[in-house]
Each structure stands twice: as structure tokens, then as C-alpha cells.
mmCIF file of C-alpha atoms in Angstrom:
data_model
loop_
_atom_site.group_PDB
_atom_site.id
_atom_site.type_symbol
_atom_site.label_atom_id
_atom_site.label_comp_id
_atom_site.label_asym_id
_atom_site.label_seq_id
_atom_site.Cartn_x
_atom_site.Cartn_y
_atom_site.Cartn_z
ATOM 1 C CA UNK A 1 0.000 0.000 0.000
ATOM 2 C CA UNK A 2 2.918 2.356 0.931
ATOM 3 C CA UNK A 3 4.917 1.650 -2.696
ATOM 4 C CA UNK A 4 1.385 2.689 -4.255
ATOM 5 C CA UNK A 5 0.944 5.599 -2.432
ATOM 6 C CA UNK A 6 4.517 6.536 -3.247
ATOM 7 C CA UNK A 7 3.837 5.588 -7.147
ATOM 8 C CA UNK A 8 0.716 7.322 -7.175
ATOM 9 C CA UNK A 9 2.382 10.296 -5.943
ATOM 10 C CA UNK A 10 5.323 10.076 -8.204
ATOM 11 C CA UNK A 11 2.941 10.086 -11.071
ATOM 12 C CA UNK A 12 0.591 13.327 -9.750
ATOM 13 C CA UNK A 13 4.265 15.158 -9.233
ATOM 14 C CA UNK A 14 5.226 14.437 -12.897
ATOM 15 C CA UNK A 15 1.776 14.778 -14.693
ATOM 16 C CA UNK A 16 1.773 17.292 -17.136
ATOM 17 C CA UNK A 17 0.011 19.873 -15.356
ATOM 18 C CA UNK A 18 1.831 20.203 -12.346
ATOM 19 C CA UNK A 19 4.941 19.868 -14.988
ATOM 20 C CA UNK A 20 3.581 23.033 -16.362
ATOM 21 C CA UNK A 21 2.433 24.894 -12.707
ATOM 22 C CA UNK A 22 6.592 24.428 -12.099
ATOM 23 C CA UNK A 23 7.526 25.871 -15.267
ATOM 24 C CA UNK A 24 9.280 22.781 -16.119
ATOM 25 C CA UNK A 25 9.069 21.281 -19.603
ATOM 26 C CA UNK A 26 6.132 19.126 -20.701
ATOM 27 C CA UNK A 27 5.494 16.888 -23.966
ATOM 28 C CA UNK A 28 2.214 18.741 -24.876
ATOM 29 C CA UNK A 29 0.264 21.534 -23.213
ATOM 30 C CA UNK A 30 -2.004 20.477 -20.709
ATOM 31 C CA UNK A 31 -5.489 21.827 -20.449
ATOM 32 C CA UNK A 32 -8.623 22.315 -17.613
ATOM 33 C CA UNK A 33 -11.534 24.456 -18.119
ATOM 34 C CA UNK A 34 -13.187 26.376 -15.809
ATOM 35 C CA UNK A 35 -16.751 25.062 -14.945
ATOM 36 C CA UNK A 36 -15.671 21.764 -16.609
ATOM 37 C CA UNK A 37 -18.616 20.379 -14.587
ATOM 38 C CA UNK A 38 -21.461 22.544 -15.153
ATOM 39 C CA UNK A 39 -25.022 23.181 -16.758
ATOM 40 C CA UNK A 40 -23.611 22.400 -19.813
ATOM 41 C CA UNK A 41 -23.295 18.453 -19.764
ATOM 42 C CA UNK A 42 -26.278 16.357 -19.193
ATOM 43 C CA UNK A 43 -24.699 14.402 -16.622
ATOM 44 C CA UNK A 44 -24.470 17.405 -14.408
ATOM 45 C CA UNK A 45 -27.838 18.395 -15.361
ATOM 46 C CA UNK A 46 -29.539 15.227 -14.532
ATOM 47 C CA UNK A 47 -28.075 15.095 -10.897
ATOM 48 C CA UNK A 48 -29.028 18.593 -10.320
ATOM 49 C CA UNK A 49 -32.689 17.714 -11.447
ATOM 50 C CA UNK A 50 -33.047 15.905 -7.880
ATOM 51 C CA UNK A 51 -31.314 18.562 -5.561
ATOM 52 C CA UNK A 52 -30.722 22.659 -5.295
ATOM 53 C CA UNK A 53 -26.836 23.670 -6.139
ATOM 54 C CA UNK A 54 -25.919 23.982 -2.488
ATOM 55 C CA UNK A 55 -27.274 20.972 -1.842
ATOM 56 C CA UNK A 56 -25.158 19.293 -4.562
ATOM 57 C CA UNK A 57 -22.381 21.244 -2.994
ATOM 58 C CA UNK A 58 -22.683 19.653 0.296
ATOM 59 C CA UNK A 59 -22.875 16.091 -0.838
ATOM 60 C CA UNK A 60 -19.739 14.901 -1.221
ATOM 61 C CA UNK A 61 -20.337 11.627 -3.209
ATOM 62 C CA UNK A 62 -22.512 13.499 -5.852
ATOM 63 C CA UNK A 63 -20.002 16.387 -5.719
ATOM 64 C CA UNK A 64 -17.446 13.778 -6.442
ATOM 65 C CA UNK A 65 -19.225 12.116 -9.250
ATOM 66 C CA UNK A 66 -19.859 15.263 -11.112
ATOM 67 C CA UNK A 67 -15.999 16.396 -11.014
ATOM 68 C CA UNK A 68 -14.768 12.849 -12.297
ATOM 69 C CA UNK A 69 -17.738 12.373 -15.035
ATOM 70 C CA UNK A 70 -16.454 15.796 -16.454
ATOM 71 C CA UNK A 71 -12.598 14.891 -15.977
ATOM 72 C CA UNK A 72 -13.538 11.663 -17.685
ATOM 73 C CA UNK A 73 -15.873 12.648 -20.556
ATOM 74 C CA UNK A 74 -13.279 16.288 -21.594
ATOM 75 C CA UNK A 75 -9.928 13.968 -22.013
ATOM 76 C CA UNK A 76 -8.628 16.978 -19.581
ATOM 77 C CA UNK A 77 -5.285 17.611 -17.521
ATOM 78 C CA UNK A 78 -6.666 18.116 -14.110
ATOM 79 C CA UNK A 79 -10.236 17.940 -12.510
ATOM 80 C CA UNK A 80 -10.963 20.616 -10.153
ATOM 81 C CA UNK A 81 -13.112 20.108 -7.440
ATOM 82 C CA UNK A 82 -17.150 20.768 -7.676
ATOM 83 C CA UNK A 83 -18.085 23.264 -5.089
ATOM 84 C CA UNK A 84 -18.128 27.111 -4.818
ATOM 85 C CA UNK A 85 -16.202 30.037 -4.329
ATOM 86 C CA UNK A 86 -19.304 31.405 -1.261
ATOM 87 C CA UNK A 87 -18.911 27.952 0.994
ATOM 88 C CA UNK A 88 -16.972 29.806 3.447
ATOM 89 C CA UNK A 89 -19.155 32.070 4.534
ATOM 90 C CA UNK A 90 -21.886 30.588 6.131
ATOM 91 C CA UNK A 91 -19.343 29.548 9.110
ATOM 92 C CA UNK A 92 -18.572 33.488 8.861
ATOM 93 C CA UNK A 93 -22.645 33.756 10.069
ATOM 94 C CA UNK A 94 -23.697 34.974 6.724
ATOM 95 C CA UNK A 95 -27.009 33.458 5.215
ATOM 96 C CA UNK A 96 -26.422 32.453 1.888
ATOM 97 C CA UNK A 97 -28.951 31.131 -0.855
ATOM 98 C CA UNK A 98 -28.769 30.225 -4.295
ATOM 99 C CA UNK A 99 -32.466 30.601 -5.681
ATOM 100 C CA UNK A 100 -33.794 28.873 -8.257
ATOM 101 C CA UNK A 101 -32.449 29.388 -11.458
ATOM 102 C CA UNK A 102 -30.851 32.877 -9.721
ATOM 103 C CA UNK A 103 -27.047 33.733 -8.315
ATOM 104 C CA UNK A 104 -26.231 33.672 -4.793
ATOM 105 C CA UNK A 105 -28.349 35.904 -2.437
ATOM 106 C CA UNK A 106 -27.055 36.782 1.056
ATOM 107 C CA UNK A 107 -29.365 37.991 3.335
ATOM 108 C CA UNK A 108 -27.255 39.451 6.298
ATOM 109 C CA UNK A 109 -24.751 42.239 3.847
ATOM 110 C CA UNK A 110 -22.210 43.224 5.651
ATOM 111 C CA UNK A 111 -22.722 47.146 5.437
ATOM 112 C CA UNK A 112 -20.675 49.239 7.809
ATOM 113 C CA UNK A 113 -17.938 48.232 10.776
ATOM 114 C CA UNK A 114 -20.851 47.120 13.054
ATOM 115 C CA UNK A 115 -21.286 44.617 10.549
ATOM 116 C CA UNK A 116 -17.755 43.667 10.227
ATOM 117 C CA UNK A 117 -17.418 42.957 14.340
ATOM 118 C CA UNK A 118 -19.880 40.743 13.890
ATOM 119 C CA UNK A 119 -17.934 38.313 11.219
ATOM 120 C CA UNK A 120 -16.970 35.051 12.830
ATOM 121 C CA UNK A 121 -13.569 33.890 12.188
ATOM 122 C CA UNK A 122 -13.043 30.667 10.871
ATOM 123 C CA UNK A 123 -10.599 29.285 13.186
ATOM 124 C CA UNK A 124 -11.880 25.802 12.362
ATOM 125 C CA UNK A 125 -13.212 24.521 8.804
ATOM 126 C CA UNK A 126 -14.777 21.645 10.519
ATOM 127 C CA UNK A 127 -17.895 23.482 9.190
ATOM 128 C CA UNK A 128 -16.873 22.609 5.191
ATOM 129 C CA UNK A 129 -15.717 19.155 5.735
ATOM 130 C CA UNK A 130 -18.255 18.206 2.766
ATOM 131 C CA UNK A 131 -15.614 20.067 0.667
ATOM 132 C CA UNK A 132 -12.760 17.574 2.094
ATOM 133 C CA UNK A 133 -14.633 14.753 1.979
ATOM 134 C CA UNK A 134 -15.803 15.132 -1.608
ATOM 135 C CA UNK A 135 -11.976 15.784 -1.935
ATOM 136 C CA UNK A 136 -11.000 12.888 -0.310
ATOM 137 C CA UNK A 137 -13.676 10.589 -2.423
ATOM 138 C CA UNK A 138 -12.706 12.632 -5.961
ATOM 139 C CA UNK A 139 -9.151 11.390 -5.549
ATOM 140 C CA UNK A 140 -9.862 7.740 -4.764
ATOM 141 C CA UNK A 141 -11.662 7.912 -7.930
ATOM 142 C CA UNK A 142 -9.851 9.578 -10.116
ATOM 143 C CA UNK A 143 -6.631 8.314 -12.274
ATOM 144 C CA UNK A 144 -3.886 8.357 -9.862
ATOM 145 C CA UNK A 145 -1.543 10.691 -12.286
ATOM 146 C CA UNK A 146 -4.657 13.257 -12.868
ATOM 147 C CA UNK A 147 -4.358 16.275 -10.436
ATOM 148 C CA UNK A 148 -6.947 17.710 -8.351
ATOM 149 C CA UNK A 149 -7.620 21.117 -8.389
ATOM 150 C CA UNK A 150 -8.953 22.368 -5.192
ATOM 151 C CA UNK A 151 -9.967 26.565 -4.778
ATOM 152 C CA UNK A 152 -11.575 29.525 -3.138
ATOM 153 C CA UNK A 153 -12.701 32.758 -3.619
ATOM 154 C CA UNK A 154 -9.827 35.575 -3.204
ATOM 155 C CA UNK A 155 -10.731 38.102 -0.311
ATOM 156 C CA UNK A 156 -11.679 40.737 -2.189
ATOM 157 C CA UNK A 157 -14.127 38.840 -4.562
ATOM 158 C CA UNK A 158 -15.747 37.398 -1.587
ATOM 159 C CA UNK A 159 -16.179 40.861 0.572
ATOM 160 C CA UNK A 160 -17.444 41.727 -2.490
ATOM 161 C CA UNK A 161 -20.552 39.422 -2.398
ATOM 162 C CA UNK A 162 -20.438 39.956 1.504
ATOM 163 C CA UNK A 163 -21.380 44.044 1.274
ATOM 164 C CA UNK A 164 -23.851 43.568 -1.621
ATOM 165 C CA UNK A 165 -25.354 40.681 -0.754
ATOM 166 C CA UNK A 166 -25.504 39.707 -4.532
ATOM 167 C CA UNK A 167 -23.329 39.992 -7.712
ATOM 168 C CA UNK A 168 -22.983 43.874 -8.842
ATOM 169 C CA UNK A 169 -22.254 45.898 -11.691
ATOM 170 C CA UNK A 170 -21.340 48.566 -9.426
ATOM 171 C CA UNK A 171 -19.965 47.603 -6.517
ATOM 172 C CA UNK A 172 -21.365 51.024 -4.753
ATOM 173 C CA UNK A 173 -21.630 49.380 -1.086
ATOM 174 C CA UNK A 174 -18.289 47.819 -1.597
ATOM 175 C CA UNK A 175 -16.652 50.464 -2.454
ATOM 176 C CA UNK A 176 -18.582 52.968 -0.271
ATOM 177 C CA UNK A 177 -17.127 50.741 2.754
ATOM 178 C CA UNK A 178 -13.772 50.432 1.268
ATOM 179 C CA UNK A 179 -13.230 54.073 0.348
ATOM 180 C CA UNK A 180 -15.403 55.502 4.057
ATOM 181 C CA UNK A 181 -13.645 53.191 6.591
ATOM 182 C CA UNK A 182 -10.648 51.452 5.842
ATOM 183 C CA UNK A 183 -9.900 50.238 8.924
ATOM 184 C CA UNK A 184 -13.234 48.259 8.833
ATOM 185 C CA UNK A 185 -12.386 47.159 5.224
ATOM 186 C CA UNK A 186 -9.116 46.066 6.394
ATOM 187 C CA UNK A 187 -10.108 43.875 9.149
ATOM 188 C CA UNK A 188 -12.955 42.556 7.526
ATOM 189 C CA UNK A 189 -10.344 41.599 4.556
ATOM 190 C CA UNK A 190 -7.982 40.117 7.106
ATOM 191 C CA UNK A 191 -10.256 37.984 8.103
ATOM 192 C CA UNK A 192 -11.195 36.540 5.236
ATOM 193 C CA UNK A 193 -7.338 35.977 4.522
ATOM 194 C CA UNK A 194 -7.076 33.954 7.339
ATOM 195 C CA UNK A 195 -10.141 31.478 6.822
ATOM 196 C CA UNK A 196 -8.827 31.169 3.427
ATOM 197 C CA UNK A 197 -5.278 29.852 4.745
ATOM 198 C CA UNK A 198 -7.091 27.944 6.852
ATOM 199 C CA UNK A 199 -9.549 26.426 4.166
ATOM 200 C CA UNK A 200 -7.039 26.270 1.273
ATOM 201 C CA UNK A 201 -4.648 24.239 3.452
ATOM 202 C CA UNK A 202 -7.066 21.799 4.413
ATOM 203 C CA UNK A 203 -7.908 20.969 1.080
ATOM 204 C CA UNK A 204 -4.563 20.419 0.046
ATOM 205 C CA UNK A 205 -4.743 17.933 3.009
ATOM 206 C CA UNK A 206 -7.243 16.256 2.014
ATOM 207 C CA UNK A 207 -6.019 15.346 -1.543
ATOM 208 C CA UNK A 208 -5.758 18.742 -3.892
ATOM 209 C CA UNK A 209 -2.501 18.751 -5.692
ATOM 210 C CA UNK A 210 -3.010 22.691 -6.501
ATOM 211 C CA UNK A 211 -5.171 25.637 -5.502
ATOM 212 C CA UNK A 212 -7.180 28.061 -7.149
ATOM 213 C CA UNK A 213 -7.770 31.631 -6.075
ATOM 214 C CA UNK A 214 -10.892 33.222 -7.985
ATOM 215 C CA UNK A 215 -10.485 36.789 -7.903
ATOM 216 C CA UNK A 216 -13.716 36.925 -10.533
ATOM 217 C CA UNK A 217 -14.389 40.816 -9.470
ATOM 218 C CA UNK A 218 -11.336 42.749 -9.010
ATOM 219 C CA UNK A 219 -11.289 44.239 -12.205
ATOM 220 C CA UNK A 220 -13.405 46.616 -11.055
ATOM 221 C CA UNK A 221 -10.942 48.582 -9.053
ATOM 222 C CA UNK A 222 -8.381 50.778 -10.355
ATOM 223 C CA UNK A 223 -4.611 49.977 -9.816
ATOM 224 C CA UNK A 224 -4.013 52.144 -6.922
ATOM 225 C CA UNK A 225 -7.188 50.962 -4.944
ATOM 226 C CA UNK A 226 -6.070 47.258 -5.524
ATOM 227 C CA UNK A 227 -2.923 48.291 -4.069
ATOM 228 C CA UNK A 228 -3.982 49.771 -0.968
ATOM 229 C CA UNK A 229 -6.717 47.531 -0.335
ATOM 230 C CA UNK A 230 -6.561 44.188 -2.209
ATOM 231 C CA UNK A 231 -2.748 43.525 -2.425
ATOM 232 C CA UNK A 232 -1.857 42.993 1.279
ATOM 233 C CA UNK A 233 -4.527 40.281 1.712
ATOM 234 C CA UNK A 234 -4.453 38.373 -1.311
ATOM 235 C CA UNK A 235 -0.433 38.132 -0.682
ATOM 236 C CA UNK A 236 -1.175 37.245 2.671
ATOM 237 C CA UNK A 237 -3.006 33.723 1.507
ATOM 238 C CA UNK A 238 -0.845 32.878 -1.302
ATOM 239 C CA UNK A 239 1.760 33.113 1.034
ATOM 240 C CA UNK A 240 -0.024 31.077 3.496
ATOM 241 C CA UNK A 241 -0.452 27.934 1.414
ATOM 242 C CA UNK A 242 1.571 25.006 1.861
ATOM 243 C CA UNK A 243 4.920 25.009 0.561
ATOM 244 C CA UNK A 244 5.058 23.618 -2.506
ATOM 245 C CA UNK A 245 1.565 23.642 -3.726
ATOM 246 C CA UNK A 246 0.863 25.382 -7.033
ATOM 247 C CA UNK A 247 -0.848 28.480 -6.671
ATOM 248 C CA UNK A 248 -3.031 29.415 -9.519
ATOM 249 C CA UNK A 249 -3.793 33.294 -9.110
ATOM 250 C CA UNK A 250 -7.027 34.340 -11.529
ATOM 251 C CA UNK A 251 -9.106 36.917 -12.140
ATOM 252 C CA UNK A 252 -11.430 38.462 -14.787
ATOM 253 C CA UNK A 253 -11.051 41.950 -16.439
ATOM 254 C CA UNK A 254 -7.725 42.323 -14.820
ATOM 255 C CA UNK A 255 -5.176 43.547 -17.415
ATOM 256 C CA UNK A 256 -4.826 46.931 -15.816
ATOM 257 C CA UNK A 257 -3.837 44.624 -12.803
ATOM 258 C CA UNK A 258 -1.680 42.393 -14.250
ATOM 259 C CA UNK A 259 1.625 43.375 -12.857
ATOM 260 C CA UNK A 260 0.240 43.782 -9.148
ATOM 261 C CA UNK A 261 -1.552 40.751 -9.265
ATOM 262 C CA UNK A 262 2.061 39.267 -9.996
ATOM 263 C CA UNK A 263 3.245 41.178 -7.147
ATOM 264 C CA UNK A 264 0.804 39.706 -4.938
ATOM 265 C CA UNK A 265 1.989 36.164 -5.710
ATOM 266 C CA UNK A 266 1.038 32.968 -7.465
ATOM 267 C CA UNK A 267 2.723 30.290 -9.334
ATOM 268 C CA UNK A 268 0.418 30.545 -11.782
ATOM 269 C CA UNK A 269 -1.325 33.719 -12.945
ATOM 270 C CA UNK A 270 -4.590 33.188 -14.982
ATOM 271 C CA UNK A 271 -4.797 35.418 -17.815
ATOM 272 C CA UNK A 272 -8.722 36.471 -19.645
ATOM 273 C CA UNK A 273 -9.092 37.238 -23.324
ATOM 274 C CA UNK A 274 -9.388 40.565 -23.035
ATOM 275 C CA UNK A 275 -5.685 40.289 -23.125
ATOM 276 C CA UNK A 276 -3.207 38.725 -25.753
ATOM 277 C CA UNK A 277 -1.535 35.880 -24.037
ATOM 278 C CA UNK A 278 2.094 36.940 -25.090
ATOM 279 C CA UNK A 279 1.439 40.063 -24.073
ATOM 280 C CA UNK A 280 0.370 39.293 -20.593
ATOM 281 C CA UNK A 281 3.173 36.980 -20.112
ATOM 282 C CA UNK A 282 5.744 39.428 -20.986
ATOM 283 C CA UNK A 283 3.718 41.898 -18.364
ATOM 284 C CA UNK A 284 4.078 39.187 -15.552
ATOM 285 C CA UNK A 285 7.552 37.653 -16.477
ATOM 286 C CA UNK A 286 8.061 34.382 -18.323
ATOM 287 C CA UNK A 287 9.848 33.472 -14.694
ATOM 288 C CA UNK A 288 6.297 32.442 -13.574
ATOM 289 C CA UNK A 289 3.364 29.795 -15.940
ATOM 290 C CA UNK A 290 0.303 31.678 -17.340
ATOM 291 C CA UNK A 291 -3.172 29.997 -17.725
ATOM 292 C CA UNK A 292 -5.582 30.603 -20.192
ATOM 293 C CA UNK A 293 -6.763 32.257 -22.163
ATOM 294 C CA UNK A 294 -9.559 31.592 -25.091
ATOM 295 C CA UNK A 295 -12.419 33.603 -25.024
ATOM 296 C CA UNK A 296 -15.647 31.238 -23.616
ATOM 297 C CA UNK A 297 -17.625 32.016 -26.267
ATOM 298 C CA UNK A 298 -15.625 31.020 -28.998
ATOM 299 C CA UNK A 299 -16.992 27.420 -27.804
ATOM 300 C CA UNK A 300 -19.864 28.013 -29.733
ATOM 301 C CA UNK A 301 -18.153 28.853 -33.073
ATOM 302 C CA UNK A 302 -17.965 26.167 -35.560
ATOM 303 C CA UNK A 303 -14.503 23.764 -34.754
ATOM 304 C CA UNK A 304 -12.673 25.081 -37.436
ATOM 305 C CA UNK A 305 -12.772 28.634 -35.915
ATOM 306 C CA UNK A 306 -12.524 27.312 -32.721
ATOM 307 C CA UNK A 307 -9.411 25.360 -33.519
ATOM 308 C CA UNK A 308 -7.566 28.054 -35.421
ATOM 309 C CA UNK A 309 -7.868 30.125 -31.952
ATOM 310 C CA UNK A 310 -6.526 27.816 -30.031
ATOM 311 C CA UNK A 311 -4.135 27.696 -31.991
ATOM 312 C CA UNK A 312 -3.344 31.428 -32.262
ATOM 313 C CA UNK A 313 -3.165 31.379 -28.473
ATOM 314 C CA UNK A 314 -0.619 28.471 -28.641
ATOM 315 C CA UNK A 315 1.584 30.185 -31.109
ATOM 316 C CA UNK A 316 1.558 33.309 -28.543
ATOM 317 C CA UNK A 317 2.685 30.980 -25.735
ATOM 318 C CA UNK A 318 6.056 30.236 -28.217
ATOM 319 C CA UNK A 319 6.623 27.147 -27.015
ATOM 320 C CA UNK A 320 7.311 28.322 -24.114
ATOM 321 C CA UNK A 321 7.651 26.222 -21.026
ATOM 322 C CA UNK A 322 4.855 27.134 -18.313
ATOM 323 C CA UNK A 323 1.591 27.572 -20.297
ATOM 324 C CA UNK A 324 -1.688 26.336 -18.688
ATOM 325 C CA UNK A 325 -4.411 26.218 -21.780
ATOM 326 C CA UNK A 326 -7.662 27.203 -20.139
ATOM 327 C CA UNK A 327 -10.593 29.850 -21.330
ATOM 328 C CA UNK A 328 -10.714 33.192 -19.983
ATOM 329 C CA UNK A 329 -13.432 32.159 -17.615
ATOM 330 C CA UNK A 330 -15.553 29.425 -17.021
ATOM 331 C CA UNK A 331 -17.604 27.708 -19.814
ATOM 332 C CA UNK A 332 -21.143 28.820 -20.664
ATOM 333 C CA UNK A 333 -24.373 26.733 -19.873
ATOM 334 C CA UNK A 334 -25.116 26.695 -23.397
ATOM 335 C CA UNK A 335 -22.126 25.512 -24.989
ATOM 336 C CA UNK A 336 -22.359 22.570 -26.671
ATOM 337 C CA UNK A 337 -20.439 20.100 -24.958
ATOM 338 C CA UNK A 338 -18.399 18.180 -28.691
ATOM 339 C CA UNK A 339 -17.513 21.660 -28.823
ATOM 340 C CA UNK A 340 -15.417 21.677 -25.740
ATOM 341 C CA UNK A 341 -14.065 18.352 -26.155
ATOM 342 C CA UNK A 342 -13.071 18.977 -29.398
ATOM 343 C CA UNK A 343 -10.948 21.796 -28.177
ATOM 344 C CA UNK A 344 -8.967 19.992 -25.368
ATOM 345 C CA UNK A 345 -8.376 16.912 -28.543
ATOM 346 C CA UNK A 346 -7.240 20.249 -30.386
ATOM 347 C CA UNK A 347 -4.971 21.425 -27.904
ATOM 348 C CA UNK A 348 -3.410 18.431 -27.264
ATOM 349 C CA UNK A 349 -2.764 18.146 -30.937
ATOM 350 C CA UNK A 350 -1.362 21.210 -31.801
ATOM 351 C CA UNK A 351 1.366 21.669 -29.085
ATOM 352 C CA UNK A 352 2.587 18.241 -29.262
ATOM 353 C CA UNK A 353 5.971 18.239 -28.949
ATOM 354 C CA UNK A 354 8.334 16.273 -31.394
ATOM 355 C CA UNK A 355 10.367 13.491 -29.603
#
């Protein structure tokens, strides 16, 4: 049991994605996708028809299922774990609920420093052991040289949804609370930072080979605000993972960030299409892998489009060791699903490397 263990971890160490997380060279370039399990595939969609999403969240065997049927079915690199980026803050005390068909409502907003004292810190993620244990089950399951991804929601993202209390176009509370008191913003961010350690580390414990951090809103601050009151806090959990676990560091709309989201760490920094890939590389350093970055809705061109900008985005990479393939978000319910497989077969056939 102990030489298959060692074997199995051998073979994660080596697989092509973590290959690529250590900018070391690989034969091909691995790809994942975003929402790989999602409304998309009719597998997913026919386990959802008997539960709500947070219910499917907090069910560790189904959770497990759907994140190996979609590893499975895509041919992909690494399966990341089904759950989502909000989990942690019901132990916070916040009252979260998905409605039907709807985004994620919280009904207790966090809305001025009153509301900040009364935050709970998550000194023990006991509370989101469904997230471990569909960890722990995913990883039994899957191939023993396919990497788990596991993730979270970066602190300013998820103070974000905290002082709305849903998703914004905006951001007028957030930013009202951000810019008016500081020193509740700060705490309130610090906070989060530590859960995440906290959370992200316990994954990793329970089976993730790498970690995610979904910064999905930030690029709706300027440079200088993400500075003063992103920076410190999203450093502070990258640098609180466990040594030698890939960090992937993502976020959308960011290429006015690029450089500071660099500065606030990651092994990995995830790149959207709103920005050319070589471009963003150069703007980050070729010292450190890139991930991304095809736009999602060019899934629902015909393959021969598709294909020729995947491979547009490969030719940017140039060869290059250190590129995660990946879209510049997650995939769209409505994409048809031999759309996406056909791309990660097209990937994997057009940066093959000669022996």
C-alpha cells in the first residue's frame, strides 16, 4: 500500500500539469476548463434535477461524481473540485442562498464596521468538511496521475458578495465601505485571509494537488485601490499555502492589474481574453506559468474557428515552457459540450511536442 501511495504520488508530481504549474518542460500543453462540470453536460444536469446547487455542494459523493464524469468525458489535464467560491461564509454567520435558477443571495450584507465585528472567524473549517470529503472521495476515484484542483474565492471577490449581498455591476456598497472606513475594510479583509489559509490548506490535506484563487471581481478597481486595499490580503493567503503547492492566481477583467496581481503572488497567474496571451506573459515575467486564455464564447463557433484560436493562443505561448491552456473564464451553460471536447483533442494536438 505504501509503494502505491509513493507511485501514485510520483505520477501526480510528474503529470503534465503540475509539470507546467513548475515551469518545467512538458510533452504537450495540458489543459482544464473552468466550470468543466457545469449546466452544460447532461450528466451534471440530470443530478441537479433531484437537488438545489448547495445541496449538490454539500454532498460529497454526488459532488465527487460530477468532477470525475467531467474529468472523464473532456480527455482533460486536471479535474478541479465541484463546489463554490461562497462555501466559506456561512461559518462566517452569513445566510447564503442560491435561488432557483438565480445567483447567490445573502441575506445578512455586511454594510458598515458594526457589521464587520460581527464576522466570525473561521478558526476551524470543521464546518466545510463536505468540501474535504468530496476531496477525499474525488481522488480515490480519479486516475492516480490526474491532479486535483482544489480553490476559493480571493478576499476581495468574496467581501465583495459579503457588502452587496448579490453579484454587482457597481460595486457602490463595496466600495462605499472600502473608500469611508478602511480600517473596517481592512479587518474585515484580514479575516477573510485567514479562513482562506485555513480552508485552502485543508484541502490540500485532504487530496488537492493545486489551488485556485478566484479573484472573478477585481477588475473593477483601479490599480491604486487594488494596491492599498486588495494587495496585502491576497499576498497574505498565497503566502499562506503550503509550501510547494501550485498556486493558480485568476481573475477576470484584470489587465490593468496584471503586474500587481504578480506582485501579490502565485505560481500561476490566470490570464482572460481581453488580453493577448504573449502580451500578458511578458507583463508578468516568463519566470512564472500563465493559464488561459480563449475567449468562452468562442466554444460556440464552428470547430474550425474554434481550432484556429486555439491555436493562435498556442503560437503566442512560443513554445514556451509554463503555459496552462484554459478559457478566460468558465464555460457557458449553453455551450455545446463536442464543442469543448473537441478543443482539449485540439490542444493536445497542436502543441505536441516532437520526440
Amino acid at each position: 500500500m505504501i509503494a502505491d501511495e509513493s507511485q501514485s504520488s510520483d505520477a501526480l508530481r510528474d503529470s503534465v500539469f503540475m509539470r507546467a504549474c513548475r515551469c518545467e518542460a512538458v510533452p504537450y500543453t495540458p489543459i482544464w476548463l473552468m466550470r468543466q462540470a457545469g449546466r452544460y453536460m447532461q450528466e451534471y444536469r440530470d443530478v441537479r434535477a433531484r437537488m438545489s446547487f448547495l445541496e449538490l455542494c454539500k454532498n460529497p459523493s454526488l459532488a465527487a461524481e460530477v468532477t470525475v464524469t467531467a474529468a472523464e468525458r473532456l480527455g482533460v489535464d486536471a479535474a478541479i473540485i465541484f463546489a463554490d467560491i461562497l462555501l466559506i461564509i456561512e461559518p462566517m454567520g452569513l445566510q447564503l442562498e442560491f435561488g432557483q435558477g438565480e445567483g447567490p443571495v445573502i441575506h445578512n450584507p455586511v454594510r458598515s464596521a458594526t457589521d464587520v465585528d460581527r464576522l466570525r472567524e473561521v478558526d476551524d473549517v470543521a464546518a466545510l468538511s463536505f468540501v474535504f470529503d468530496a476531496i477525499r472521495e474525488t481522488r480515490r476515484a480519479l486516475r492516480r496521475d490526474l491532479p486535483l484542483i482544489g480553490f476559493a474565492g480571493a478576499p476581495f471577490t468574496l467581501a465583495s458578495y459579503i457588502v452587496e449581498g448579490v453579484a454587482s455591476k457597481n460595486y457602490v456598497h463595496t466600495k462605499t465601505l472600502m473608500y469611508n472606513d478602511s480600517g473596517a475594510w481592512h479587518a474585515m479583509m484580514s479575516l477573510i485571509a485567514r479562513g482562506l489559509v485555513r480552508y485552502l490548506n485543508a484541502q490540500i490535506e485532504a487530496g488537492a494537488q493545486a489551488v485556485q484563487l478566484f479573484d472573478s471581481w477585481v477588475g473593477a478597481l483601479s490599480p491604486d485601490d487594488y494596491r492599498q486595499y486588495v494587495l496585502p490580503h491576497t499576498r497574505e493567503v498565497i503566502r499562506g499555502v503550503k509550501e510547494g503547492t501550485p498556486v493558480i492566481h485568476f481573475g477576470t477583467g484584470t489587465s490593468s492589474l496584471l503586474e500587481l496581481m504578480r506582485e501579490a503572488g502565485g505560481d500561476v497567474i490566470g490570464l482572460d481574453w481581453r488580453v493577448r496571451l504573449d502580451e500578458g506573459w511578458q507583463r508578468v515575467g516568463h519566470d512564472v506559468s500563465v493559464m488561459g486564455n480563449l475567449d468562452p464564447v468562442a466554444l460556440f463557433a464552428n470547430q474550425d474557428y474554434m481550432r484556429a484560436q486555439a491555436a493562435l493562443i498556442l503560437k503566442q505561448a512560443g513554445g514556451r515552457v509554463g503555459h496552462v491552456f484554459n478559457l478566460g473564464h468558465g464555460i457557458l451553460p449553453e455551450t455545446p459540450v463536442e464543442n469543448v471536447i473537441a478543443l482539449v483533442d485540439a490542444v493536445h494536438e497542436l502543441s505536441q511536442k516532437s520526440a
